mmCIF file of C-alpha atoms and ligand atoms in Angstrom:
data_model
loop_
_atom_site.group_PDB
_atom_site.id
_atom_site.type_symbol
_atom_site.label_atom_id
_atom_site.label_comp_id
_atom_site.label_asym_id
_atom_site.label_seq_id
_atom_site.Cartn_x
_atom_site.Cartn_y
_atom_site.Cartn_z
ATOM 1 C CA MET A 1 -63.995 -105.908 -8.077
ATOM 2 C CA GLU A 2 -64.903 -104.253 -11.359
ATOM 3 C CA SER A 3 -63.324 -100.807 -11.713
ATOM 4 C CA ALA A 4 -65.672 -97.858 -12.125
ATOM 5 C CA LEU A 5 -63.371 -96.644 -14.938
ATOM 6 C CA ASP A 6 -62.829 -98.456 -18.174
ATOM 7 C CA HIS A 7 -59.267 -98.640 -19.625
ATOM 8 C CA GLU A 8 -59.797 -95.644 -22.016
ATOM 9 C CA ALA A 9 -61.225 -93.377 -19.330
ATOM 10 C CA ALA A 10 -58.436 -94.270 -16.880
ATOM 11 C CA ARG A 11 -55.875 -93.572 -19.521
ATOM 12 C CA ALA A 12 -57.418 -90.189 -20.330
ATOM 13 C CA LEU A 13 -57.446 -89.334 -16.677
ATOM 14 C CA LEU A 14 -53.836 -90.241 -16.339
ATOM 15 C CA GLU A 15 -52.827 -88.120 -19.416
ATOM 16 C CA TRP A 16 -54.749 -85.288 -18.022
ATOM 17 C CA GLN A 17 -52.706 -85.497 -14.829
ATOM 18 C CA VAL A 18 -49.507 -85.626 -16.720
ATOM 19 C CA GLU A 19 -50.651 -82.484 -18.673
ATOM 20 C CA LEU A 20 -51.093 -80.795 -15.369
ATOM 21 C CA GLY A 21 -47.524 -81.512 -14.342
ATOM 22 C CA ALA A 22 -47.750 -84.801 -12.483
ATOM 23 C CA THR A 23 -44.481 -86.602 -12.944
ATOM 24 C CA GLU A 24 -44.781 -89.787 -10.905
ATOM 25 C CA ALA A 25 -47.007 -91.895 -8.906
ATOM 26 C CA ILE A 26 -46.762 -91.545 -5.100
ATOM 27 C CA GLY A 27 -46.364 -95.336 -4.511
ATOM 28 C CA ASP A 28 -44.958 -98.077 -6.547
ATOM 29 C CA LEU A 29 -47.736 -100.503 -5.806
ATOM 30 C CA PRO A 30 -51.560 -99.904 -5.981
ATOM 31 C CA VAL A 31 -53.298 -99.817 -2.566
ATOM 32 C CA ASP A 32 -56.734 -101.329 -2.252
ATOM 33 C CA ARG A 33 -58.163 -99.001 0.330
ATOM 34 C CA TYR A 34 -61.361 -100.938 0.640
ATOM 35 C CA ALA A 35 -59.316 -103.825 2.023
ATOM 36 C CA LEU A 36 -57.609 -101.771 4.642
ATOM 37 C CA PRO A 37 -58.950 -101.986 8.196
ATOM 38 C CA ASP A 38 -61.014 -98.930 9.166
ATOM 39 C CA THR A 39 -58.751 -96.935 11.333
ATOM 40 C CA VAL A 40 -60.888 -93.826 11.575
ATOM 41 C CA THR A 41 -62.288 -93.429 15.118
ATOM 42 C CA PRO A 42 -65.997 -92.350 14.921
ATOM 43 C CA GLU A 43 -66.451 -88.704 15.968
ATOM 44 C CA ARG A 44 -68.457 -89.532 19.109
ATOM 45 C CA THR A 45 -65.842 -91.826 20.679
ATOM 46 C CA ARG A 46 -62.698 -90.027 19.566
ATOM 47 C CA ALA A 47 -60.416 -89.496 22.535
ATOM 48 C CA ALA A 48 -59.337 -86.040 23.602
ATOM 49 C CA PRO A 49 -56.071 -85.020 21.791
ATOM 50 C CA PRO A 50 -52.972 -85.696 23.859
ATOM 51 C CA ALA A 51 -51.319 -82.718 25.537
ATOM 52 C CA PRO A 52 -48.554 -81.257 23.473
ATOM 53 C CA ALA A 53 -45.170 -82.794 24.232
ATOM 54 C CA ALA A 54 -42.664 -80.627 26.122
ATOM 55 C CA PRO A 55 -40.276 -79.006 23.642
ATOM 56 C CA VAL A 56 -36.965 -80.848 23.468
ATOM 57 C CA THR A 57 -34.316 -78.257 24.168
ATOM 58 C CA SER A 58 -31.332 -80.469 25.027
ATOM 59 C CA ASP A 59 -28.320 -79.664 22.763
ATOM 60 C CA SER A 60 -27.574 -83.367 22.410
ATOM 61 C CA GLU A 61 -30.888 -83.747 20.520
ATOM 62 C CA ASP A 62 -30.721 -80.557 18.411
ATOM 63 C CA PRO A 63 -30.303 -81.638 14.745
ATOM 64 C CA VAL A 64 -28.146 -78.672 13.881
ATOM 65 C CA ALA A 65 -25.821 -79.326 16.886
ATOM 66 C CA ILE A 66 -25.575 -83.064 15.997
ATOM 67 C CA ALA A 67 -24.878 -82.208 12.352
ATOM 68 C CA ARG A 68 -22.130 -79.762 13.412
ATOM 69 C CA ASP A 69 -20.508 -82.343 15.569
ATOM 70 C CA LEU A 70 -20.592 -85.055 12.880
ATOM 71 C CA ALA A 71 -19.349 -82.651 10.191
ATOM 72 C CA ALA A 72 -16.510 -81.404 12.402
ATOM 73 C CA ALA A 73 -15.325 -85.036 13.011
ATOM 74 C CA ALA A 74 -15.086 -85.709 9.261
ATOM 75 C CA GLY A 75 -11.371 -85.554 8.269
ATOM 76 C CA SER A 76 -11.858 -86.193 4.574
ATOM 77 C CA LEU A 77 -14.482 -85.964 1.906
ATOM 78 C CA ALA A 78 -15.083 -89.698 2.175
ATOM 79 C CA ASP A 79 -15.634 -89.402 5.967
ATOM 80 C CA LEU A 80 -18.019 -86.526 5.328
ATOM 81 C CA ARG A 81 -19.968 -88.500 2.834
ATOM 82 C CA ALA A 82 -20.195 -91.381 5.346
ATOM 83 C CA ALA A 83 -21.312 -88.985 8.119
ATOM 84 C CA MET A 84 -24.063 -87.575 5.861
ATOM 85 C CA ASP A 85 -25.162 -91.046 4.966
ATOM 86 C CA GLY A 86 -25.458 -91.936 8.616
ATOM 87 C CA PHE A 87 -27.413 -88.752 9.548
ATOM 88 C CA THR A 88 -30.914 -89.763 10.207
ATOM 89 C CA LEU A 89 -32.521 -86.550 11.483
ATOM 90 C CA CYS A 90 -33.450 -85.000 8.105
ATOM 91 C CA ASP A 91 -36.711 -86.559 6.995
ATOM 92 C CA LEU A 92 -35.961 -85.918 3.333
ATOM 93 C CA ARG A 93 -33.787 -89.050 3.267
ATOM 94 C CA LYS A 94 -36.779 -91.200 3.848
ATOM 95 C CA GLY A 95 -38.221 -90.245 0.408
ATOM 96 C CA ALA A 96 -34.961 -90.336 -1.473
ATOM 97 C CA ARG A 97 -33.381 -93.244 -3.314
ATOM 98 C CA ASN A 98 -29.774 -91.949 -3.052
ATOM 99 C CA LEU A 99 -27.570 -89.566 -1.209
ATOM 100 C CA VAL A 100 -26.370 -87.155 -3.759
ATOM 101 C CA PHE A 101 -22.994 -85.969 -2.437
ATOM 102 C CA ALA A 102 -20.860 -84.375 -5.253
ATOM 103 C CA ASP A 103 -19.555 -84.699 -8.726
ATOM 104 C CA GLY A 104 -16.460 -83.334 -10.500
ATOM 105 C CA VAL A 105 -12.900 -82.845 -9.361
ATOM 106 C CA ALA A 106 -12.401 -82.600 -5.544
ATOM 107 C CA GLY A 107 -9.872 -79.829 -5.012
ATOM 108 C CA ALA A 108 -10.813 -77.954 -8.225
ATOM 109 C CA PRO A 109 -10.629 -74.225 -8.150
ATOM 110 C CA VAL A 110 -14.354 -73.702 -8.788
ATOM 111 C CA MET A 111 -16.991 -75.215 -6.409
ATOM 112 C CA ILE A 112 -20.604 -74.892 -7.516
ATOM 113 C CA ILE A 113 -23.371 -75.161 -4.853
ATOM 114 C CA GLY A 114 -26.821 -75.942 -6.290
ATOM 115 C CA GLU A 115 -30.104 -76.403 -4.426
ATOM 116 C CA ALA A 116 -31.137 -80.071 -4.135
ATOM 117 C CA PRO A 117 -31.316 -83.174 -6.263
ATOM 118 C CA GLY A 118 -34.219 -83.585 -8.622
ATOM 119 C CA ARG A 119 -35.572 -86.844 -9.940
ATOM 120 C CA ASP A 120 -32.690 -87.610 -12.306
ATOM 121 C CA GLU A 121 -30.057 -86.762 -9.682
ATOM 122 C CA ASP A 122 -31.873 -88.913 -7.105
ATOM 123 C CA ARG A 123 -31.854 -91.804 -9.489
ATOM 124 C CA GLU A 124 -28.130 -91.483 -10.452
ATOM 125 C CA GLY A 125 -26.826 -90.240 -7.105
ATOM 126 C CA ARG A 126 -24.958 -87.391 -8.857
ATOM 127 C CA PRO A 127 -25.795 -83.664 -8.819
ATOM 128 C CA PHE A 128 -26.902 -81.715 -11.944
ATOM 129 C CA VAL A 129 -27.434 -84.649 -14.392
ATOM 130 C CA GLY A 130 -30.905 -83.684 -15.639
ATOM 131 C CA ARG A 131 -31.825 -80.805 -17.999
ATOM 132 C CA ALA A 132 -30.578 -78.186 -15.649
ATOM 133 C CA GLY A 133 -27.334 -80.086 -15.339
ATOM 134 C CA GLN A 134 -26.830 -80.190 -19.174
ATOM 135 C CA MET A 135 -27.467 -76.490 -19.183
ATOM 136 C CA LEU A 136 -24.876 -76.005 -16.466
ATOM 137 C CA ASP A 137 -22.323 -78.045 -18.422
ATOM 138 C CA ARG A 138 -22.959 -75.824 -21.440
ATOM 139 C CA MET A 139 -22.491 -72.693 -19.315
ATOM 140 C CA LEU A 140 -19.259 -74.041 -17.951
ATOM 141 C CA ALA A 141 -17.903 -75.098 -21.285
ATOM 142 C CA ALA A 142 -18.475 -71.552 -22.682
ATOM 143 C CA ILE A 143 -15.631 -70.376 -20.408
ATOM 144 C CA GLY A 144 -13.408 -73.456 -20.695
ATOM 145 C CA LEU A 145 -14.582 -75.163 -17.458
ATOM 146 C CA SER A 146 -15.898 -78.671 -17.005
ATOM 147 C CA ARG A 147 -16.625 -81.065 -14.187
ATOM 148 C CA ALA A 148 -14.187 -83.518 -15.747
ATOM 149 C CA GLU A 149 -11.306 -81.096 -15.266
ATOM 150 C CA ASN A 150 -11.665 -78.084 -13.001
ATOM 151 C CA VAL A 151 -15.130 -77.855 -11.341
ATOM 152 C CA TYR A 152 -16.503 -79.536 -8.276
ATOM 153 C CA ILE A 153 -20.352 -79.591 -7.741
ATOM 154 C CA THR A 154 -22.557 -80.219 -4.752
ATOM 155 C CA ASN A 155 -26.005 -79.131 -3.388
ATOM 156 C CA VAL A 156 -27.341 -77.522 -0.273
ATOM 157 C CA LEU A 157 -29.289 -80.689 0.420
ATOM 158 C CA PRO A 158 -28.101 -84.173 -0.562
ATOM 159 C CA TRP A 159 -31.615 -85.753 -0.712
ATOM 160 C CA ARG A 160 -34.453 -84.980 -3.162
ATOM 161 C CA PRO A 161 -37.344 -83.045 -1.636
ATOM 162 C CA PRO A 162 -40.671 -84.722 -2.376
ATOM 163 C CA GLN A 163 -42.241 -83.530 -5.648
ATOM 164 C CA ASN A 164 -39.239 -81.149 -5.989
ATOM 165 C CA ARG A 165 -40.733 -78.800 -3.422
ATOM 166 C CA ASP A 166 -38.577 -75.997 -2.054
ATOM 167 C CA PRO A 167 -36.342 -76.972 0.751
ATOM 168 C CA LYS A 168 -37.640 -75.822 4.201
ATOM 169 C CA PRO A 169 -35.606 -73.573 6.372
ATOM 170 C CA ASP A 170 -35.158 -76.251 9.028
ATOM 171 C CA GLU A 171 -33.788 -78.673 6.390
ATOM 172 C CA ILE A 172 -31.415 -76.086 5.113
ATOM 173 C CA GLY A 173 -30.330 -75.240 8.651
ATOM 174 C CA MET A 174 -29.552 -78.839 9.694
ATOM 175 C CA MET A 175 -27.603 -79.628 6.467
ATOM 176 C CA THR A 176 -25.635 -76.338 6.406
ATOM 177 C CA PRO A 177 -22.890 -77.567 8.847
ATOM 178 C CA PHE A 178 -22.208 -80.443 6.405
ATOM 179 C CA LEU A 179 -21.986 -78.030 3.530
ATOM 180 C CA GLU A 180 -19.531 -75.765 5.446
ATOM 181 C CA ARG A 181 -17.366 -78.739 6.118
ATOM 182 C CA HIS A 182 -17.687 -79.817 2.490
ATOM 183 C CA VAL A 183 -16.291 -76.523 1.383
ATOM 184 C CA ALA A 184 -13.490 -76.597 3.854
ATOM 185 C CA LEU A 185 -12.462 -80.070 2.881
ATOM 186 C CA ALA A 186 -12.787 -79.410 -0.879
ATOM 187 C CA ARG A 187 -10.657 -76.169 -0.638
ATOM 188 C CA PRO A 188 -11.804 -74.437 -3.826
ATOM 189 C CA SER A 189 -10.627 -70.895 -4.720
ATOM 190 C CA VAL A 190 -14.169 -69.576 -5.484
ATOM 191 C CA LEU A 191 -17.741 -70.620 -4.761
ATOM 192 C CA ILE A 192 -20.604 -70.198 -7.218
ATOM 193 C CA LEU A 193 -24.054 -70.084 -5.653
ATOM 194 C CA MET A 194 -26.739 -71.342 -8.051
ATOM 195 C CA GLY A 195 -30.055 -69.580 -7.142
ATOM 196 C CA ASN A 196 -31.757 -68.520 -3.988
ATOM 197 C CA ILE A 197 -31.517 -71.639 -1.853
ATOM 198 C CA SER A 198 -27.754 -71.723 -1.926
ATOM 199 C CA CYS A 199 -27.604 -67.976 -1.315
ATOM 200 C CA GLN A 200 -29.856 -68.581 1.727
ATOM 201 C CA ALA A 201 -27.579 -71.302 3.037
ATOM 202 C CA VAL A 202 -24.184 -69.572 2.418
ATOM 203 C CA LEU A 203 -24.957 -65.847 2.577
ATOM 204 C CA GLY A 204 -27.982 -66.016 4.884
ATOM 205 C CA LYS A 205 -30.066 -64.052 2.370
ATOM 206 C CA ARG A 206 -32.116 -64.366 -0.831
ATOM 207 C CA GLY A 207 -32.752 -62.078 -3.769
ATOM 208 C CA ILE A 208 -30.861 -63.618 -6.595
ATOM 209 C CA THR A 209 -31.915 -60.942 -9.116
ATOM 210 C CA ARG A 210 -30.103 -58.353 -6.855
ATOM 211 C CA LEU A 211 -27.231 -60.629 -5.680
ATOM 212 C CA ARG A 212 -26.283 -62.106 -8.954
ATOM 213 C CA GLY A 213 -22.987 -61.073 -10.591
ATOM 214 C CA GLY A 214 -21.613 -59.398 -7.483
ATOM 215 C CA TRP A 215 -18.820 -60.932 -5.517
ATOM 216 C CA ALA A 216 -19.372 -61.445 -1.818
ATOM 217 C CA GLN A 217 -17.136 -63.190 0.828
ATOM 218 C CA ALA A 218 -18.380 -66.258 2.827
ATOM 219 C CA MET A 219 -16.822 -69.365 4.220
ATOM 220 C CA ASP A 220 -13.461 -67.556 3.852
ATOM 221 C CA LEU A 221 -13.833 -67.486 0.076
ATOM 222 C CA PRO A 222 -14.972 -65.170 -2.762
ATOM 223 C CA VAL A 223 -18.575 -66.126 -3.568
ATOM 224 C CA LEU A 224 -20.461 -65.339 -6.800
ATOM 225 C CA PRO A 225 -24.265 -65.804 -6.847
ATOM 226 C CA MET A 226 -25.708 -66.590 -10.306
ATOM 227 C CA PHE A 227 -29.076 -67.522 -11.738
ATOM 228 C CA HIS A 228 -29.928 -71.199 -11.366
ATOM 229 C CA PRO A 229 -29.635 -73.040 -14.736
ATOM 230 C CA ALA A 230 -33.258 -74.297 -14.222
ATOM 231 C CA TYR A 231 -34.387 -70.714 -14.125
ATOM 232 C CA LEU A 232 -32.542 -69.962 -17.314
ATOM 233 C CA LEU A 233 -34.234 -72.837 -19.007
ATOM 234 C CA ARG A 234 -37.537 -71.159 -18.121
ATOM 235 C CA GLN A 235 -36.375 -67.555 -18.770
ATOM 236 C CA PRO A 236 -34.008 -67.758 -21.755
ATOM 237 C CA ALA A 237 -33.855 -63.915 -21.905
ATOM 238 C CA MET A 238 -31.920 -64.028 -18.712
ATOM 239 C CA LYS A 239 -29.074 -65.924 -20.297
ATOM 240 C CA ARG A 240 -27.569 -62.613 -21.176
ATOM 241 C CA LEU A 241 -27.008 -61.717 -17.600
ATOM 242 C CA ALA A 242 -25.715 -65.235 -16.859
ATOM 243 C CA TRP A 243 -23.171 -64.776 -19.657
ATOM 244 C CA ALA A 244 -21.972 -61.601 -17.941
ATOM 245 C CA ASP A 245 -21.618 -63.461 -14.736
ATOM 246 C CA LEU A 246 -19.663 -66.247 -16.438
ATOM 247 C CA LEU A 247 -17.220 -63.618 -17.879
ATOM 248 C CA GLU A 248 -16.888 -62.170 -14.410
ATOM 249 C CA LEU A 249 -15.940 -65.631 -13.064
ATOM 250 C CA ASN A 250 -13.541 -66.194 -15.902
ATOM 251 C CA ALA A 251 -11.835 -62.867 -15.216
ATOM 252 C CA LYS A 252 -11.477 -63.668 -11.605
ATOM 253 C CA LEU A 253 -9.900 -67.071 -12.256
ATOM 254 C CA ARG A 254 -7.545 -65.587 -14.720
ATOM 255 C CA ALA A 255 -6.494 -62.856 -12.311
ATOM 256 C CA GLY A 256 -5.619 -65.667 -9.855
HETATM 257 N N1 LIG B 301 -30.915 -78.557 -9.411
HETATM 258 C C1 LIG B 301 -30.052 -78.390 -8.416
HETATM 259 O O1 LIG B 301 -30.020 -77.278 -7.806
HETATM 260 N N2 LIG B 301 -29.224 -79.353 -8.151
HETATM 261 C C2 LIG B 301 -29.182 -80.512 -8.827
HETATM 262 O O2 LIG B 301 -28.445 -81.416 -8.502
HETATM 263 C C3 LIG B 301 -30.090 -80.652 -9.873
HETATM 264 C C4 LIG B 301 -31.038 -79.664 -10.154
#
């Protein structure tokens, strides 16, 4: 069939979508929708919608309870990674290429908790490898830290949300037991929470502008919320405050 768009018009349309912020096609292969069987039931013959299913209340099917049991059974970081890989109740995994578990030195004094993988992290299976990750590395280097030596990094969610949308509360809720176990097994001295999503998961509250730079206590550890490096890339004027927070972290580490 001849396309309604010629090559130049199709290209201009694509460029316009990229200008608007589209970063990827939804599917790898084109779909000829004219060749698909017509699955739309005509209005006149459409059946009445089925009655809503009774809510499932059994604890054995509650994703959070299942996550808690799986996480508790993990005796090592390798076990935990395998348990998360086998956890099928979070739909985000369906759209992700890789489980993004962690990077850096397990057992390091500083553990950083980010939000969720983006496109680059999903491709590589490692957290914070894109532009925000490079920014994070520069921030750490400014106070003598690095993921090669003394920092361990993970995210609240191990799978990339579609189109980098914000994680939903139920996704955060069902993955938090794994995060808690991750922290317990990695045994850092301090936790750094990058941005609102990790504050939500660890402290149960948001408001990074108010929370940043002040030590809190959670998961039996001192916890420091900071601006997310991706936010600092968008708002360079805020780097001044991030620098103050890094100095605060440095002082805490030196004080032992
Ligand atoms: N942003 C995050 O919060 N985590 C990543 O791994 C990458 C970007």
